[in-house]
Short mmCIF file of C-alpha atoms in Angstrom, two decimals:
data_model
loop_
_atom_site.label_atom_id
_atom_site.label_comp_id
_atom_site.label_asym_id
_atom_site.label_seq_id
_atom_site.Cartn_x
_atom_site.Cartn_y
_atom_site.Cartn_z
CA MET A 188 21.88 -14.45 23.73
CA GLN A 189 22.11 -11.64 21.26
CA THR A 190 24.33 -8.67 22.26
CA MET A 191 23.95 -4.82 20.55
CA ASN A 192 26.48 -2.67 21.46
CA PHE A 193 25.68 1.31 20.24
CA ALA A 194 26.72 4.94 20.39
CA VAL A 195 24.05 7.86 19.96
CA LYS A 196 25.67 10.68 18.73
CA ALA A 197 23.09 13.38 19.91
CA GLY A 198 24.78 16.46 18.36
CA GLN A 199 25.09 14.88 15.01
CA THR A 200 21.99 15.37 13.03
CA VAL A 201 21.04 12.87 9.77
CA ARG A 202 17.98 14.43 8.66
CA THR A 203 14.46 15.56 9.83
CA TRP A 204 12.83 12.18 10.77
CA PRO A 205 10.32 11.19 8.77
CA ARG A 206 6.84 10.43 9.88
CA VAL A 207 6.21 6.92 9.05
CA GLU A 208 3.16 6.57 11.03
CA LEU A 209 1.24 9.02 9.57
CA TYR A 210 -0.33 6.48 7.49
CA GLN A 211 -2.94 4.64 8.81
CA ASN A 212 -6.02 1.49 7.91
CA SER A 213 -9.62 1.68 9.02
CA THR A 214 -11.38 -1.49 8.71
CA LEU A 215 -15.03 -2.09 7.29
CA ARG A 216 -15.17 -5.61 7.96
CA TYR A 217 -15.27 -5.20 12.14
CA THR A 218 -16.32 -1.63 12.34
CA PRO A 219 -15.53 -0.06 15.59
CA PRO A 220 -18.16 2.74 17.23
CA ALA A 221 -18.32 6.16 15.64
CA ASP A 222 -16.38 7.44 18.45
CA PHE A 223 -13.02 5.55 18.14
CA ALA A 224 -11.29 7.77 15.23
CA ASP A 225 -11.45 10.50 17.48
CA PHE A 226 -9.92 8.15 20.23
CA TRP A 227 -7.16 7.40 17.80
CA VAL A 228 -6.12 10.54 17.12
CA SER A 229 -6.16 11.94 20.78
CA ASN A 230 -3.81 9.47 21.67
CA ASN A 231 -1.61 9.20 18.55
CA CYS A 232 -1.70 11.87 15.92
CA ARG A 233 -3.17 13.26 13.00
CA PRO A 234 -2.44 11.07 9.93
CA LYS A 235 -1.63 12.04 6.60
CA ILE A 236 -3.38 9.61 5.02
CA ILE A 237 -6.45 6.95 6.13
CA ARG A 238 -7.65 4.34 4.17
CA THR A 239 -10.98 3.59 3.98
CA TRP A 240 -13.20 1.25 2.38
CA VAL A 241 -16.98 0.99 0.76
CA THR A 242 -18.35 -2.35 -0.68
CA LEU A 243 -20.60 -2.15 -3.53
CA ASP A 244 -22.57 -5.04 -2.89
CA GLU A 245 -24.00 -3.41 0.75
CA ILE A 246 -24.10 0.45 -1.21
CA TRP A 247 -26.02 -0.78 -4.16
CA ASP A 248 -28.50 -3.96 -4.62
CA ILE A 249 -27.66 -5.27 -7.74
CA GLU A 250 -31.61 -6.82 -7.65
CA THR A 251 -33.70 -3.72 -7.58
CA ASP A 252 -31.18 -1.37 -8.55
CA THR A 253 -31.68 0.88 -5.76
CA TYR A 254 -28.77 2.33 -3.27
CA ASP A 255 -28.78 2.35 0.26
CA TRP A 256 -26.06 5.29 0.93
CA ASN A 257 -26.26 4.77 5.00
CA TYR A 258 -26.28 0.67 4.91
CA GLN A 259 -25.76 -0.79 8.40
CA ILE A 260 -22.13 -2.36 7.85
CA GLY A 261 -21.77 -6.07 7.43
CA VAL A 262 -25.35 -7.05 7.14
CA ASP A 263 -25.87 -9.44 4.40
CA LYS A 264 -28.83 -8.54 2.70
CA LEU A 265 -28.65 -10.82 -0.61
CA GLY A 266 -27.94 -14.17 1.27
CA ASP A 267 -28.96 -16.95 -1.22
CA LYS A 268 -29.05 -14.94 -4.00
CA ARG A 269 -25.55 -13.54 -3.47
CA TYR A 270 -23.30 -14.97 -6.67
CA TYR A 271 -19.97 -15.13 -4.98
CA PRO A 272 -19.20 -15.30 -1.43
CA TYR A 273 -16.26 -12.98 -1.41
CA ASP A 274 -15.69 -12.53 2.31
CA TRP A 275 -19.03 -12.72 3.91
CA PRO A 276 -18.33 -16.14 5.47
CA ILE A 277 -16.16 -14.24 7.93
CA SER A 278 -17.97 -10.88 8.04
CA ARG A 279 -19.80 -9.66 11.02
CA PRO A 280 -22.63 -7.19 11.81
CA SER A 281 -22.00 -3.88 12.84
CA GLU A 282 -23.69 -1.33 15.15
CA THR A 283 -22.35 1.01 13.01
CA HIS A 284 -23.90 2.57 9.77
CA PHE A 285 -21.53 3.52 6.59
CA GLU A 286 -21.70 6.84 6.78
CA ASP A 287 -20.92 7.59 10.26
CA TYR A 288 -17.91 4.98 9.71
CA LEU A 289 -16.71 6.91 6.72
CA THR A 290 -17.09 10.68 8.11
CA SER A 291 -15.52 9.93 11.52
CA PHE A 292 -12.24 7.90 10.21
CA CYS A 293 -11.87 10.82 7.15
CA ARG A 294 -12.18 13.68 9.55
CA LEU A 295 -9.13 12.55 11.48
CA ALA A 296 -6.66 12.58 8.64
CA ASP A 297 -5.70 15.45 6.25
CA GLU A 298 -6.29 12.90 2.92
CA ALA A 299 -8.31 9.83 2.63
CA MET A 300 -8.06 6.96 0.51
CA LEU A 301 -11.20 5.00 -0.84
CA ASN A 302 -10.87 1.42 -1.66
CA ILE A 303 -13.49 0.30 -3.82
CA ARG A 304 -14.34 -3.33 -3.57
CA ARG A 305 -17.13 -6.01 -4.69
CA PHE A 306 -18.78 -7.13 -8.04
CA GLU A 307 -14.99 -7.51 -9.46
CA ARG A 308 -16.16 -11.05 -10.11
CA GLU A 309 -19.64 -10.72 -11.48
CA THR A 310 -18.34 -7.95 -13.97
CA ALA A 311 -15.47 -10.19 -14.96
CA ASP A 312 -17.54 -12.96 -15.96
CA GLY A 313 -20.14 -11.10 -17.63
CA LEU A 314 -22.88 -10.63 -14.93
CA MET A 315 -22.81 -7.24 -14.84
CA SER A 316 -21.74 -5.28 -17.60
CA TYR A 317 -18.86 -3.06 -17.35
CA GLU A 318 -20.97 -0.10 -18.04
CA LYS A 319 -22.97 -0.88 -14.94
CA TYR A 320 -20.04 -1.36 -12.97
CA GLU A 321 -19.07 2.35 -14.04
CA GLU A 322 -22.09 3.74 -13.66
CA VAL A 323 -22.40 2.31 -9.94
CA VAL A 324 -18.54 3.08 -9.03
CA GLU A 325 -19.41 7.07 -10.16
CA LYS A 326 -22.36 7.36 -8.19
CA VAL A 327 -20.80 5.85 -4.57
CA ILE A 328 -17.52 8.13 -5.43
CA GLU A 329 -19.45 11.04 -5.72
CA HIS A 330 -21.57 10.55 -2.89
CA CYS A 331 -18.59 9.63 -0.91
CA LYS A 332 -16.74 12.74 -1.81
CA ASP A 333 -19.42 14.93 -1.27
CA LEU A 334 -19.42 13.70 2.84
CA CYS A 335 -16.04 13.50 2.65
CA ASP A 336 -14.11 16.28 0.67
CA ASN A 337 -10.95 15.03 1.78
CA ILE A 338 -11.11 12.01 -0.21
CA VAL A 339 -8.01 12.17 -3.03
CA TYR A 340 -7.15 8.38 -3.46
CA ILE A 341 -9.53 6.00 -5.01
CA GLU A 342 -7.99 2.60 -4.79
CA VAL A 343 -9.37 -0.07 -7.43
CA SER A 344 -10.34 -3.09 -5.75
CA ASN A 345 -8.32 -5.17 -2.66
CA GLU A 346 -6.04 -8.46 -3.11
CA SER A 347 -8.24 -9.12 -5.58
CA GLU A 348 -6.04 -12.19 -7.01
CA ILE A 349 -7.06 -14.09 -3.85
CA PRO A 350 -10.50 -16.12 -3.66
CA SER A 351 -12.09 -14.68 -0.94
CA PHE A 352 -11.95 -10.98 -2.98
CA GLY A 353 -12.57 -12.14 -6.45
CA SER A 354 -9.30 -14.07 -7.96
CA LEU A 355 -8.96 -12.11 -10.68
CA THR A 356 -5.79 -12.64 -12.99
CA VAL A 357 -3.97 -9.25 -14.04
CA ALA A 358 -6.24 -9.72 -17.07
CA GLU A 359 -9.20 -9.41 -15.56
CA TYR A 360 -8.10 -6.54 -13.24
CA MET A 361 -7.18 -3.98 -16.04
CA PRO A 362 -10.83 -3.30 -17.42
CA LEU A 363 -11.80 -2.68 -14.03
CA TYR A 364 -9.00 -0.19 -13.35
CA ASN A 365 -9.57 1.56 -16.46
CA CYS A 366 -13.66 1.76 -15.77
CA ILE A 367 -12.63 3.69 -12.23
CA CYS A 368 -10.00 5.87 -14.60
CA HIS A 369 -13.08 6.73 -16.83
CA VAL A 370 -15.24 7.75 -13.85
CA VAL A 371 -12.31 9.60 -12.14
CA LYS A 372 -11.99 11.51 -15.57
CA ARG A 373 -15.50 12.26 -15.54
CA LEU A 374 -15.91 13.43 -11.90
CA ASN A 375 -12.43 15.85 -12.13
CA GLU A 376 -13.78 17.44 -14.88
CA ARG A 377 -17.62 17.85 -14.04
CA ARG A 378 -16.65 18.58 -10.49
CA GLY A 379 -13.42 20.25 -10.36
CA TRP A 380 -11.66 17.64 -8.00
CA ASN A 381 -8.41 16.05 -8.27
CA LEU A 382 -8.89 12.41 -7.47
CA LYS A 383 -6.18 10.17 -8.24
CA VAL A 384 -6.38 6.23 -9.05
CA GLY A 385 -3.93 3.61 -8.66
CA GLY A 386 -4.18 -0.30 -7.10
CA THR A 387 -3.46 -3.10 -7.13
CA ALA A 388 -3.33 -3.67 -3.14
CA MET A 389 -1.81 -7.22 -4.14
CA THR A 390 -0.79 -9.37 -1.81
CA GLY A 391 1.76 -12.23 -1.60
CA GLY A 392 1.39 -13.09 -5.17
CA TRP A 393 3.67 -10.47 -5.94
CA THR A 394 6.49 -12.70 -4.98
CA LEU A 395 5.35 -16.21 -5.00
CA ARG A 396 3.96 -15.99 -8.63
CA GLY A 397 5.51 -12.91 -10.35
CA LEU A 398 1.87 -11.10 -10.37
CA TRP A 399 3.63 -7.65 -9.90
CA HIS A 400 5.59 -7.69 -12.80
CA ASP A 401 2.49 -9.26 -14.80
CA TYR A 402 0.48 -5.92 -13.45
CA MET A 403 3.30 -3.68 -14.47
CA LYS A 404 3.84 -5.13 -17.56
CA ALA A 405 -0.41 -4.44 -18.37
CA LEU A 406 -0.20 -1.00 -17.21
CA ALA A 407 2.42 -0.02 -19.66
CA GLU A 408 1.03 -1.95 -22.18
CA ASP A 409 -2.72 -0.78 -21.86
CA THR A 410 -3.77 1.80 -24.30
CA ASP A 411 -6.97 3.13 -22.87
CA PRO A 412 -6.89 6.92 -23.21
CA ASP A 413 -8.20 7.58 -19.73
CA LYS A 414 -5.39 5.73 -18.13
CA ARG A 415 -3.77 7.00 -15.08
CA ILE A 416 -0.93 6.14 -12.27
CA ASP A 417 -1.49 8.21 -9.16
CA PHE A 418 0.23 5.69 -6.67
CA TYR A 419 0.82 2.16 -6.53
CA SER A 420 -0.34 -0.03 -3.62
CA PHE A 421 0.74 -3.26 -2.89
CA HIS A 422 0.81 -5.92 0.65
CA ALA A 423 2.95 -7.75 2.53
CA TYR A 424 2.25 -9.90 5.47
CA ASN A 425 6.13 -11.29 6.05
CA PRO A 426 8.35 -11.98 8.91
CA ASP A 427 11.19 -11.08 6.96
CA ASN A 428 12.42 -7.45 7.92
CA ASN A 429 14.00 -7.05 4.31
CA CYS A 430 10.71 -7.63 2.37
CA LEU A 431 9.63 -3.41 1.87
CA GLN A 432 13.37 -3.25 0.46
CA GLN A 433 12.92 -6.15 -1.39
CA MET A 434 9.50 -4.95 -3.01
CA TYR A 435 11.03 -1.32 -3.33
CA ASN A 436 13.75 -2.77 -5.49
CA MET A 437 11.76 -4.63 -7.30
CA HIS A 438 9.31 -1.89 -8.38
CA LYS A 439 11.76 0.68 -9.11
CA SER A 440 13.25 -1.91 -11.32
CA ASP A 441 9.80 -2.34 -13.48
CA VAL A 442 9.08 1.30 -13.17
CA VAL A 443 12.56 1.84 -15.36
CA LYS A 444 11.88 -1.51 -17.39
CA TYR A 445 8.34 -0.84 -18.58
CA GLY A 446 9.07 3.34 -18.57
CA LEU A 447 6.02 3.95 -16.12
CA PRO A 448 5.58 6.91 -14.08
CA ASP A 449 7.86 7.03 -10.75
CA ALA A 450 4.53 8.06 -8.69
CA PRO A 451 4.54 7.25 -4.87
CA LEU A 452 4.23 3.60 -3.46
CA PHE A 453 1.92 2.53 -0.96
CA PHE A 454 2.90 -0.23 1.48
CA ASP A 455 -0.76 0.18 2.21
CA GLU A 456 -1.21 -3.05 4.33
CA TYR A 457 1.79 -4.37 6.57
CA GLY A 458 2.11 -7.28 9.13
CA THR A 459 4.41 -9.77 9.95
CA ARG A 460 2.13 -13.04 11.11
CA ARG A 461 -0.80 -14.58 9.72
CA ALA A 462 -4.53 -13.15 10.69
CA THR A 463 -5.00 -15.24 13.70
CA GLY A 464 -6.68 -14.83 17.36
CA VAL A 465 -3.35 -16.36 18.99
CA LEU A 466 -2.50 -13.83 22.02
CA THR A 467 1.24 -14.27 21.15
CA ASP A 468 1.58 -13.14 17.91
CA SER A 469 0.25 -9.88 18.78
CA LEU A 470 3.44 -9.08 20.57
CA GLN A 471 5.47 -10.93 18.02
CA ASN A 472 3.63 -8.86 14.99
CA ALA A 473 4.28 -5.55 17.17
CA SER A 474 7.96 -5.97 17.16
CA GLU A 475 8.57 -7.05 13.97
CA THR A 476 5.92 -5.01 11.77
CA LEU A 477 7.79 -1.67 13.95
CA THR A 478 11.42 -3.03 13.25
CA GLY A 479 10.46 -3.30 9.30
CA MET A 480 8.74 0.35 9.66
CA LEU A 481 12.10 1.95 11.09
CA ARG A 482 14.02 0.18 8.23
CA GLY A 483 11.27 1.39 5.83
CA ALA A 484 12.03 4.57 6.97
CA ASP A 485 15.03 4.78 4.26
CA LEU A 486 12.93 3.90 1.35
CA HIS A 487 12.32 7.47 -0.14
CA GLY A 488 8.37 7.72 -1.68
CA MET A 489 7.53 4.83 0.13
CA TYR A 490 4.45 4.98 2.65
CA ILE A 491 3.72 2.17 4.74
CA PHE A 492 0.06 1.72 6.34
CA PRO A 493 0.42 -0.89 9.42
CA TRP A 494 -2.53 -3.28 9.23
CA CYS A 495 -5.00 -2.31 11.18
CA THR A 496 -5.98 0.58 13.65
CA PHE A 497 -9.13 -1.90 15.16
CA HIS A 498 -10.47 -5.44 14.02
CA ASN A 499 -11.90 -8.17 15.40
CA PRO A 500 -9.69 -10.14 17.87
CA GLU A 501 -11.10 -13.24 17.56
CA LEU A 502 -9.80 -13.43 13.80
CA GLN A 503 -7.23 -10.87 13.91
CA MET A 504 -5.55 -10.44 17.29
CA SER A 505 -2.08 -10.25 15.41
CA TYR A 506 -2.91 -7.13 13.57
CA THR A 507 -5.36 -4.77 15.74
CA GLN A 508 -4.10 -1.86 17.44
CA TYR A 509 -6.69 -1.87 19.75
CA LEU A 510 -9.34 -3.76 21.79
CA ARG A 511 -12.47 -2.44 23.11
CA LEU A 512 -13.16 -2.80 26.57
CA PRO A 513 -16.31 -4.64 28.21
CA GLU A 514 -16.92 -1.45 30.18
CA GLY A 515 -16.75 0.71 27.43
CA GLY A 516 -13.47 2.49 26.23
CA TYR A 517 -10.56 0.98 24.41
CA ALA A 518 -7.12 -0.36 25.02
CA PRO A 519 -3.95 -0.45 23.31
CA THR A 520 -2.40 -3.75 22.40
CA PRO A 521 1.18 -4.04 21.70
CA ASN A 522 0.41 -3.28 17.70
CA GLY A 523 -1.15 0.23 19.43
CA HIS A 524 2.20 0.87 21.78
CA ALA A 525 4.40 0.11 18.52
CA VAL A 526 2.26 3.09 16.49
CA HIS A 527 2.15 5.36 19.70
CA MET A 528 6.02 5.42 19.90
CA LEU A 529 6.65 6.39 16.65
CA CYS A 530 4.40 9.15 17.07
CA GLY A 531 6.89 10.14 20.02
CA MET A 532 9.74 10.12 17.78
CA LEU A 533 11.46 13.89 18.08
CA ASP A 534 12.37 16.28 15.21
CA ASP A 535 15.62 15.12 14.10
CA GLU A 536 17.44 12.00 13.48
CA VAL A 537 20.73 11.80 14.79
CA VAL A 538 23.56 9.19 14.14
CA ILE A 539 23.44 5.88 15.58
CA GLN A 540 26.95 4.29 15.54
CA GLY A 541 27.22 0.53 16.15
CA ASN A 542 25.59 -2.75 13.84
CA THR A 543 21.85 -2.13 15.27
CA ASN A 544 20.78 -4.07 11.73
CA PHE A 545 18.00 -1.29 11.83
CA ARG A 546 16.62 -2.08 15.22
CA ALA A 547 17.53 1.01 16.63
CA ARG A 548 16.68 4.50 15.61
CA ALA A 549 17.13 8.20 17.70
CA THR A 550 15.45 11.54 17.26
CA ARG A 551 16.25 14.88 19.03
CA LYS A 552 14.97 18.00 19.53
CA GLY A 553 16.34 20.65 22.15
CA ASN A 554 17.31 18.85 25.32
CA GLN A 555 15.95 15.26 24.54
CA VAL A 556 16.48 12.80 23.08
CA TYR A 557 14.27 9.91 21.96
CA MET A 558 15.40 6.55 20.72
CA ILE A 559 13.27 3.30 19.99
CA VAL A 560 14.84 -0.31 19.93
CA THR A 561 12.93 -3.73 19.07
CA ASN A 562 14.31 -7.34 19.41
CA PRO A 563 12.18 -9.02 16.48
CA SER A 564 13.20 -12.11 17.63
CA GLU A 565 12.85 -15.17 19.81
CA ASP A 566 16.03 -15.18 21.54
CA PRO A 567 16.49 -12.45 24.26
CA LEU A 568 18.77 -9.43 23.32
CA GLN A 569 21.27 -7.80 25.70
CA ILE A 570 21.73 -3.89 24.92
CA ALA A 571 24.66 -1.51 25.76
CA CYS A 572 23.85 2.02 24.70
CA THR A 573 25.93 5.13 25.29
CA VAL A 574 23.97 8.65 24.73
CA GLU A 575 26.35 11.05 23.84
CA GLN A 576 27.28 14.73 23.07
CA LEU A 577 24.65 15.81 25.56
CA GLU A 578 24.58 19.66 27.18
CA GLY A 579 24.58 19.45 30.99
CA GLN A 580 25.09 17.69 33.90
CA LYS A 581 22.42 15.37 34.68
CA ALA A 582 19.56 13.48 32.74
CA GLU A 583 16.34 11.90 33.03
CA VAL A 584 16.15 8.46 31.46
CA VAL A 585 12.38 7.35 31.29
CA MET A 586 12.05 3.76 29.73
CA ARG A 587 8.88 2.09 28.68
CA GLN A 588 9.02 -1.59 27.39
CA VAL A 589 6.54 -3.79 26.08
CA ASP A 590 6.45 -7.66 26.31
CA ALA A 591 5.15 -10.30 27.14
CA LYS A 592 4.19 -9.19 30.67
CA GLN A 593 4.62 -5.66 30.53
CA ASN A 594 2.35 -2.96 29.00
CA ASN A 595 0.56 -5.80 27.72
CA VAL A 596 -3.31 -5.95 27.83
CA VAL A 597 -3.70 -9.13 25.14
CA THR A 598 -1.40 -11.20 27.93
CA ASN A 599 -1.59 -9.06 31.25
CA PRO A 600 -5.59 -7.40 30.82
CA PRO A 601 -4.70 -4.88 33.80
CA CYS A 602 -2.36 -3.00 31.27
CA THR A 603 -4.30 -0.41 29.51
CA GLU A 604 -1.60 2.49 28.53
CA LEU A 605 1.62 2.53 27.78
CA ALA A 606 3.37 2.99 31.14
CA VAL A 607 7.23 3.77 32.50
CA THR A 608 8.68 0.71 33.31
CA GLU A 609 11.63 2.52 34.20
CA PHE A 610 13.34 5.94 35.40
CA ARG A 611 16.17 6.89 36.51
CA GLU A 612 18.54 9.94 36.95
CA VAL A 613 21.87 9.97 36.10
CA THR A 614 25.50 12.04 35.99
CA LEU A 615 26.62 12.85 32.87
CA VAL A 616 30.05 11.76 32.08
CA GLU A 617 31.74 14.15 29.54
CA GLY A 618 28.29 14.39 28.15
CA ALA A 619 27.07 11.00 28.33
CA ALA A 620 24.69 8.64 29.73
CA SER A 621 25.06 4.69 29.78
CA ILE A 622 21.92 2.71 29.09
CA ALA A 623 21.80 -1.22 29.66
CA CYS A 624 19.18 -3.50 29.61
CA GLU A 625 17.83 -6.98 28.11
CA LEU A 626 14.82 -7.52 25.83
CA PRO A 627 12.92 -10.45 26.22
CA PRO A 628 11.84 -12.07 22.82
CA PHE A 629 10.09 -10.16 20.58
CA ALA A 630 10.17 -6.66 23.35
CA PHE A 631 10.51 -3.13 22.10
CA ALA A 632 10.87 -0.16 24.41
CA CYS A 633 11.34 3.80 23.98
CA TRP A 634 13.58 5.71 25.97
CA THR A 635 13.13 9.96 26.62
CA ILE A 636 16.68 11.21 27.92
CA THR A 637 16.17 14.64 28.89
CA ALA A 638 19.44 16.57 29.75
CA LYS A 639 19.77 18.93 32.44
#
């Protein structure tokens, strides 16, 4: 069994706690009803940025050159006339229409990112001209921005290096990136907007094949006069909690090496399991991703978007934060509880003494201390903690634990909210309260300690 002994110094402030939970993802491939976005906010918080999507081959018909602005999401209109399959084989028709999806998610956040997808391969192969691609993208972005004025960030393609999203090389990607830079320049000048451009939303290739270095080099060497680099985006699905730090260091090194702008880094998909419907993967992904996000709070200028607020549980039980209940409404999975716990963090981070290896963080506001501890491993973890420098005679200690049995709608369907698993009143000894517990494999927990 592992052990973790540490002390929380409630009177010693480190900094204002960075709100790592304020960056979230929607999905277009398995779209929830339009009421979901408001439900998510009411149970969590108002995000700073929500990532949204538009698929060009659904909103624009390549055969008739016509637009269906409020298309029913997930309906394959082209069928056998389609040039390339992309990820259509695993797409599902939705009961939601595009404009309902876009407006419901955009209104839940201060700002929105719009990812532009599809026709990458057709354009790269000459089946569609770059001029036509630009024309379509410009009309689509303008329509979406008119609907949702808080769209600020335009992301060029998604994981375009993998087969189901175009299988583009960096050399094939750059002309598409420049097309959208041209579009954004025209729209900003004509409409008085301040749209920003970035990419590539690259996944495993950045470590396996060195593609991130190739992309950064290509950005540096690109001579298009309209080129702009307002943000960088990348993805990782890796159980190693060090991966965020590794990517951060690699990227910062390339920024200096190639003389590129030190723009924000949007780690705009993050998970640790594979995309599966395996029930136990939900808890493991939640525990490992929560640990990674607690660690990522130290990486200045990096913003982490966990994947994903809502998705098809048959395909991505690993990641989805919520399940839709048969009787209506939604229930949080362990991933949903992890985000909810992050939303509960208080104003100021306080000192933790002890080797927690980023698995514990504590915050304070007034007479309350709020702490999160994770066990992202297959071995039980014995915790011994003292919360010191509290003011008062007594304290209420409220614990909420998520594991394979408790607060887990995936493996224990009656659990539909983050319920209290332990409540104690303790007498403070020299301003300190003691906490001891055992976290089972891949469990995580939060405590609220209120001094009185």
